[in-house]
Tab-separated table of C-alpha atoms in Angstrom:
chain	number	residue	atom	x	y	z
A	1	UNK	CA	-1.940	37.582	-11.770
A	2	UNK	CA	-4.948	39.340	-13.731
A	3	UNK	CA	-5.210	42.072	-11.114
A	4	UNK	CA	-1.503	42.647	-11.516
A	5	UNK	CA	-1.533	43.185	-15.095
A	6	UNK	CA	-4.309	45.264	-15.132
A	7	UNK	CA	-2.786	47.909	-12.515
A	8	UNK	CA	0.348	47.665	-14.546
A	9	UNK	CA	-1.549	48.614	-17.674
A	10	UNK	CA	-3.238	51.463	-15.722
A	11	UNK	CA	0.067	53.036	-14.808
A	12	UNK	CA	1.243	52.701	-18.444
A	13	UNK	CA	-1.959	54.313	-19.803
A	14	UNK	CA	-0.984	57.262	-17.754
A	15	UNK	CA	2.281	57.399	-19.034
A	16	UNK	CA	0.841	57.176	-22.568
A	17	UNK	CA	-1.797	59.861	-21.685
A	18	UNK	CA	1.075	62.279	-20.349
A	19	UNK	CA	2.830	61.930	-23.613
A	20	UNK	CA	0.000	62.857	-25.753
A	21	UNK	CA	-0.610	65.893	-23.568
A	22	UNK	CA	2.656	67.224	-23.575
A	23	UNK	CA	4.054	70.796	-24.236
A	24	UNK	CA	4.690	70.205	-27.966
A	25	UNK	CA	6.247	73.704	-28.410
A	26	UNK	CA	9.006	72.671	-26.468
A	27	UNK	CA	9.896	69.610	-29.101
A	28	UNK	CA	12.628	70.414	-31.418
A	29	UNK	CA	12.924	68.010	-34.757
A	30	UNK	CA	16.408	66.642	-35.152
A	31	UNK	CA	17.408	65.621	-38.951
A	32	UNK	CA	19.724	62.770	-39.401
A	33	UNK	CA	21.443	61.978	-42.586
A	34	UNK	CA	21.068	57.917	-42.743
A	35	UNK	CA	22.196	56.629	-46.247
A	36	UNK	CA	21.817	57.327	-49.822
A	37	UNK	CA	18.601	59.307	-50.470
A	38	UNK	CA	17.170	58.476	-46.581
A	39	UNK	CA	17.042	61.079	-43.498
A	40	UNK	CA	15.885	60.168	-40.111
A	41	UNK	CA	13.609	63.004	-38.218
A	42	UNK	CA	13.246	62.776	-34.294
A	43	UNK	CA	10.963	64.624	-32.226
A	44	UNK	CA	8.094	63.334	-30.197
A	45	UNK	CA	6.610	59.761	-30.998
A	46	UNK	CA	7.897	57.418	-33.517
A	47	UNK	CA	11.100	58.291	-35.685
A	48	UNK	CA	10.046	59.669	-39.410
A	49	UNK	CA	11.732	58.073	-42.352
A	50	UNK	CA	12.286	60.478	-45.425
A	51	UNK	CA	13.376	59.540	-48.818
A	52	UNK	CA	14.276	61.927	-51.292
A	53	UNK	CA	14.598	61.418	-54.986
A	54	UNK	CA	14.621	63.142	-58.388
A	55	UNK	CA	10.945	64.507	-58.416
A	56	UNK	CA	9.852	64.326	-54.742
A	57	UNK	CA	10.084	62.449	-51.432
A	58	UNK	CA	8.139	59.920	-49.461
A	59	UNK	CA	7.629	60.035	-45.410
A	60	UNK	CA	7.462	57.165	-43.299
A	61	UNK	CA	5.233	57.861	-40.344
A	62	UNK	CA	4.150	61.501	-39.058
A	63	UNK	CA	4.577	61.382	-35.210
A	64	UNK	CA	1.557	63.904	-33.763
A	65	UNK	CA	-0.746	66.571	-35.344
A	66	UNK	CA	0.806	69.527	-33.369
A	67	UNK	CA	4.315	68.839	-34.539
A	68	UNK	CA	3.164	68.860	-38.187
A	69	UNK	CA	4.346	72.826	-38.692
A	70	UNK	CA	7.785	71.671	-37.133
A	71	UNK	CA	7.989	68.528	-39.461
A	72	UNK	CA	7.055	70.699	-42.398
A	73	UNK	CA	10.137	72.978	-41.618
A	74	UNK	CA	12.519	70.414	-40.939
A	75	UNK	CA	11.383	68.786	-44.580
A	76	UNK	CA	12.161	72.212	-46.044
A	77	UNK	CA	15.620	72.034	-44.583
A	78	UNK	CA	16.106	68.857	-46.343
A	79	UNK	CA	14.303	69.549	-49.968
A	80	UNK	CA	12.149	71.737	-51.826
A	81	UNK	CA	10.658	68.990	-53.833
A	82	UNK	CA	6.930	67.941	-53.371
A	83	UNK	CA	5.857	65.129	-50.912
A	84	UNK	CA	4.520	62.393	-53.078
A	85	UNK	CA	3.678	59.462	-50.804
A	86	UNK	CA	3.021	59.053	-46.939
A	87	UNK	CA	3.863	55.607	-45.378
A	88	UNK	CA	2.196	54.316	-42.029
A	89	UNK	CA	4.039	51.647	-40.446
A	90	UNK	CA	1.016	50.859	-38.167
A	91	UNK	CA	-2.060	52.659	-36.671
A	92	UNK	CA	-0.648	54.180	-33.182
A	93	UNK	CA	-1.072	57.840	-32.843
A	94	UNK	CA	2.342	58.786	-32.441
A	95	UNK	CA	3.014	57.416	-35.789
A	96	UNK	CA	-0.075	58.639	-37.609
A	97	UNK	CA	-1.084	61.825	-35.577
A	98	UNK	CA	-0.176	63.907	-38.706
A	99	UNK	CA	-2.015	62.012	-41.560
A	100	UNK	CA	-5.106	64.499	-41.506
A	101	UNK	CA	-3.019	67.385	-42.223
A	102	UNK	CA	-0.308	65.886	-44.275
A	103	UNK	CA	-2.763	63.649	-46.116
A	104	UNK	CA	-3.976	66.938	-47.680
A	105	UNK	CA	-0.597	67.268	-49.710
A	106	UNK	CA	0.323	63.432	-50.575
A	107	UNK	CA	-1.553	60.088	-50.427
A	108	UNK	CA	-1.276	57.749	-47.469
A	109	UNK	CA	-0.147	54.206	-47.799
A	110	UNK	CA	-0.691	51.340	-45.433
A	111	UNK	CA	-1.494	47.819	-44.586
A	112	UNK	CA	-5.037	46.906	-44.717
A	113	UNK	CA	-5.286	46.619	-40.865
A	114	UNK	CA	-4.026	50.175	-40.294
A	115	UNK	CA	-7.134	51.632	-42.308
A	116	UNK	CA	-9.415	49.519	-40.630
A	117	UNK	CA	-7.964	50.262	-36.921
A	118	UNK	CA	-8.241	53.943	-37.925
A	119	UNK	CA	-11.515	53.913	-39.346
A	120	UNK	CA	-13.400	51.882	-36.740
A	121	UNK	CA	-11.294	53.261	-33.633
A	122	UNK	CA	-9.483	50.800	-31.387
A	123	UNK	CA	-9.340	50.007	-27.497
A	124	UNK	CA	-6.046	50.087	-25.792
A	125	UNK	CA	-5.794	49.404	-21.980
A	126	UNK	CA	-9.755	49.743	-21.753
A	127	UNK	CA	-9.943	53.067	-23.043
A	128	UNK	CA	-11.386	53.540	-26.603
A	129	UNK	CA	-9.876	55.596	-29.389
A	130	UNK	CA	-12.600	57.281	-31.637
A	131	UNK	CA	-12.598	56.845	-35.398
A	132	UNK	CA	-10.222	58.868	-37.123
A	133	UNK	CA	-11.304	61.586	-39.415
A	134	UNK	CA	-11.502	60.468	-42.917
A	135	UNK	CA	-8.752	62.798	-44.067
A	136	UNK	CA	-6.406	60.719	-41.828
A	137	UNK	CA	-7.274	57.401	-43.489
A	138	UNK	CA	-5.003	55.648	-45.796
A	139	UNK	CA	-6.255	55.778	-49.431
A	140	UNK	CA	-3.965	53.051	-50.728
A	141	UNK	CA	-3.775	49.622	-48.731
A	142	UNK	CA	-1.959	46.417	-49.470
A	143	UNK	CA	-2.161	42.854	-48.074
A	144	UNK	CA	1.485	41.589	-47.982
A	145	UNK	CA	3.533	43.512	-50.417
A	146	UNK	CA	3.717	46.893	-52.223
A	147	UNK	CA	6.606	48.468	-54.148
A	148	UNK	CA	7.207	51.899	-55.017
A	149	UNK	CA	9.393	52.548	-58.015
A	150	UNK	CA	10.905	55.971	-57.754
A	151	UNK	CA	13.788	57.556	-59.830
A	152	UNK	CA	16.685	56.890	-57.530
A	153	UNK	CA	15.018	54.768	-55.140
A	154	UNK	CA	13.182	51.456	-54.819
A	155	UNK	CA	10.989	51.253	-51.799
A	156	UNK	CA	9.736	47.721	-50.515
A	157	UNK	CA	6.838	47.738	-48.296
A	158	UNK	CA	6.504	44.272	-46.395
A	159	UNK	CA	3.571	43.387	-44.091
A	160	UNK	CA	5.356	41.166	-41.310
A	161	UNK	CA	3.880	38.817	-38.787
A	162	UNK	CA	1.897	40.199	-36.162
A	163	UNK	CA	4.248	42.022	-33.832
A	164	UNK	CA	3.959	45.343	-32.461
A	165	UNK	CA	0.275	45.236	-34.002
A	166	UNK	CA	-1.568	43.210	-36.446
A	167	UNK	CA	-0.894	45.773	-39.221
A	168	UNK	CA	2.824	46.209	-39.019
A	169	UNK	CA	4.875	47.308	-42.021
A	170	UNK	CA	8.828	47.247	-42.269
A	171	UNK	CA	10.037	49.439	-44.979
A	172	UNK	CA	12.986	48.824	-47.162
A	173	UNK	CA	14.907	51.672	-49.244
A	174	UNK	CA	16.557	48.922	-51.377
A	175	UNK	CA	18.921	51.373	-53.331
A	176	UNK	CA	20.162	53.176	-50.184
A	177	UNK	CA	20.485	49.839	-47.748
A	178	UNK	CA	18.267	51.403	-45.083
A	179	UNK	CA	15.542	49.667	-43.319
A	180	UNK	CA	12.897	51.398	-41.185
A	181	UNK	CA	11.370	48.729	-38.938
A	182	UNK	CA	8.544	50.757	-37.375
A	183	UNK	CA	7.884	49.956	-33.776
A	184	UNK	CA	9.077	46.124	-34.239
A	185	UNK	CA	12.268	47.481	-33.135
A	186	UNK	CA	12.818	49.629	-29.885
A	187	UNK	CA	16.600	50.632	-30.077
A	188	UNK	CA	18.093	49.869	-26.607
A	189	UNK	CA	14.564	49.540	-24.619
A	190	UNK	CA	11.831	47.233	-24.200
A	191	UNK	CA	9.385	47.541	-26.725
A	192	UNK	CA	5.479	48.002	-26.195
A	193	UNK	CA	3.719	45.092	-27.801
A	194	UNK	CA	0.042	45.743	-28.250
A	195	UNK	CA	-1.469	42.338	-27.307
A	196	UNK	CA	-4.908	43.897	-27.473
A	197	UNK	CA	-4.681	44.919	-31.220
A	198	UNK	CA	-2.966	41.722	-32.721
A	199	UNK	CA	0.537	42.039	-31.370
A	200	UNK	CA	2.726	39.488	-30.475
A	201	UNK	CA	6.358	39.331	-28.721
A	202	UNK	CA	7.109	35.822	-30.586
A	203	UNK	CA	5.954	37.633	-34.038
A	204	UNK	CA	8.042	40.741	-33.397
A	205	UNK	CA	11.036	38.229	-32.678
A	206	UNK	CA	10.391	36.349	-35.774
A	207	UNK	CA	10.161	39.564	-37.936
A	208	UNK	CA	13.587	40.852	-36.265
A	209	UNK	CA	15.114	37.577	-36.894
A	210	UNK	CA	14.095	37.583	-40.471
A	211	UNK	CA	15.265	40.931	-40.810
A	212	UNK	CA	18.607	40.393	-39.475
A	213	UNK	CA	19.214	37.249	-41.721
A	214	UNK	CA	18.539	39.091	-45.045
A	215	UNK	CA	20.086	42.549	-44.472
A	216	UNK	CA	23.741	43.346	-44.867
A	217	UNK	CA	26.497	44.409	-42.357
A	218	UNK	CA	26.496	47.817	-44.003
A	219	UNK	CA	22.567	48.323	-43.744
A	220	UNK	CA	21.245	51.154	-41.815
A	221	UNK	CA	18.349	50.609	-39.488
A	222	UNK	CA	15.778	53.120	-38.530
A	223	UNK	CA	13.882	51.953	-35.183
A	224	UNK	CA	10.214	53.064	-34.219
A	225	UNK	CA	11.954	54.780	-30.977
A	226	UNK	CA	15.375	55.179	-30.015
A	227	UNK	CA	18.693	56.296	-32.243
A	228	UNK	CA	19.724	55.166	-35.450
A	229	UNK	CA	20.957	51.668	-35.619
A	230	UNK	CA	22.176	48.928	-37.674
A	231	UNK	CA	22.415	45.216	-38.133
A	232	UNK	CA	24.291	44.662	-34.507
A	233	UNK	CA	21.788	46.715	-32.776
A	234	UNK	CA	19.084	44.948	-34.542
A	235	UNK	CA	20.656	41.687	-33.532
A	236	UNK	CA	21.179	42.858	-29.912
A	237	UNK	CA	17.090	43.485	-29.815
A	238	UNK	CA	16.688	40.072	-31.136
A	239	UNK	CA	18.690	38.657	-28.490
A	240	UNK	CA	16.850	40.645	-25.784
A	241	UNK	CA	13.863	39.313	-26.898
A	242	UNK	CA	14.714	35.710	-27.041
A	243	UNK	CA	16.475	35.947	-23.703
A	244	UNK	CA	13.514	37.694	-21.849
A	245	UNK	CA	11.270	35.427	-23.181
A	246	UNK	CA	13.062	32.351	-22.167
A	247	UNK	CA	13.502	33.805	-18.516
A	248	UNK	CA	10.019	34.227	-17.837
A	249	UNK	CA	8.954	30.892	-19.692
A	250	UNK	CA	11.504	29.048	-17.181
A	251	UNK	CA	10.040	31.084	-14.447
A	252	UNK	CA	6.759	30.131	-15.260
A	253	UNK	CA	7.347	26.497	-15.652
A	254	UNK	CA	8.669	26.688	-12.034
A	255	UNK	CA	5.436	27.842	-11.033
A	256	UNK	CA	6.355	31.450	-10.269
A	257	UNK	CA	3.472	34.347	-10.755
A	258	UNK	CA	4.411	37.867	-11.938
A	259	UNK	CA	4.816	39.177	-8.764
A	260	UNK	CA	7.465	36.567	-7.791
A	261	UNK	CA	9.050	37.349	-10.842
A	262	UNK	CA	9.269	40.810	-10.150
A	263	UNK	CA	10.348	40.524	-6.679
A	264	UNK	CA	13.113	38.043	-7.642
A	265	UNK	CA	14.210	40.240	-10.622
A	266	UNK	CA	14.079	37.265	-13.100
A	267	UNK	CA	15.210	39.875	-15.798
A	268	UNK	CA	18.092	41.670	-14.072
A	269	UNK	CA	20.532	40.680	-16.913
A	270	UNK	CA	18.604	43.230	-19.161
A	271	UNK	CA	17.998	45.566	-16.671
A	272	UNK	CA	19.380	48.274	-18.747
A	273	UNK	CA	16.568	48.041	-21.323
A	274	UNK	CA	14.124	48.867	-18.558
A	275	UNK	CA	14.942	52.516	-18.644
A	276	UNK	CA	12.816	53.690	-21.838
A	277	UNK	CA	8.996	53.693	-22.075
A	278	UNK	CA	8.457	50.300	-20.852
A	279	UNK	CA	9.965	49.406	-17.530
A	280	UNK	CA	11.295	45.923	-16.444
A	281	UNK	CA	8.009	45.205	-14.375
A	282	UNK	CA	5.774	46.150	-17.538
A	283	UNK	CA	7.876	43.837	-19.731
A	284	UNK	CA	7.512	40.731	-17.261
A	285	UNK	CA	3.540	41.364	-17.587
A	286	UNK	CA	3.633	41.462	-21.311
A	287	UNK	CA	5.823	38.258	-21.724
A	288	UNK	CA	3.920	36.510	-19.065
A	289	UNK	CA	0.486	37.283	-20.930
A	290	UNK	CA	1.910	36.420	-24.355
A	291	UNK	CA	3.313	33.066	-22.934
A	292	UNK	CA	-0.232	32.351	-21.984
A	293	UNK	CA	-1.225	32.315	-25.487
A	294	UNK	CA	-1.049	29.538	-27.923
A	295	UNK	CA	1.998	30.092	-29.969
């Protein structure tokens, strides 16, 4: 089983490397008005959130460094006001790659663990990412909660249980009734859960369930990856996490190994979710590895 998981991770690592080496000149930034003061930018990497208020704006995540000129150009189409803060939802490079450049314009805010992992470097699938440049590091960190009070918008930052990583932040734009979930929500696709850096499928599910319980039916939800969503879309994601966890757990209790689960297609009911970054076989491997850990 261990050999199977390692082979799957090597395949996934290849996918990650290809994504990081793509021709960014072909990427187009798409600007979507979400609600109230909030916009969403889609390009390559994680979805960017933008909140514009009376005297400036806040950016949530900043994709890859080569895309910064396109990000800045897209921002000019939204507002000419100055950038006041950058928020990182977690440490992965497709959400923090623009830090070193954009961090010259505004301070970066993130959970303590984001700064730690960026500062020390991290190992993913057996390969080590070197420490980030000092200019890319968050200069304001928090442990559990932080709040930004801006004219026309109140922004709550909440460190949630380890899910995608151990430094995840969910960002609530309270006035606009918008939530940016970071990579604790992959809309319409199986998520990547960074088990080697504190991630947990069960922790991700706990965060999604808690968010579904507290937001209104009219709340807009920005996922880390995928199209703009809402409470119903977030609930569907939670149902998928719960259902696939249960299916793999049942198979494991019946004595089936990962290869048998793949061959028997134990997740056939959720086949449509495997068309994104993480395919069904990788998701089975992730769930099996998760279920081996103590709850």
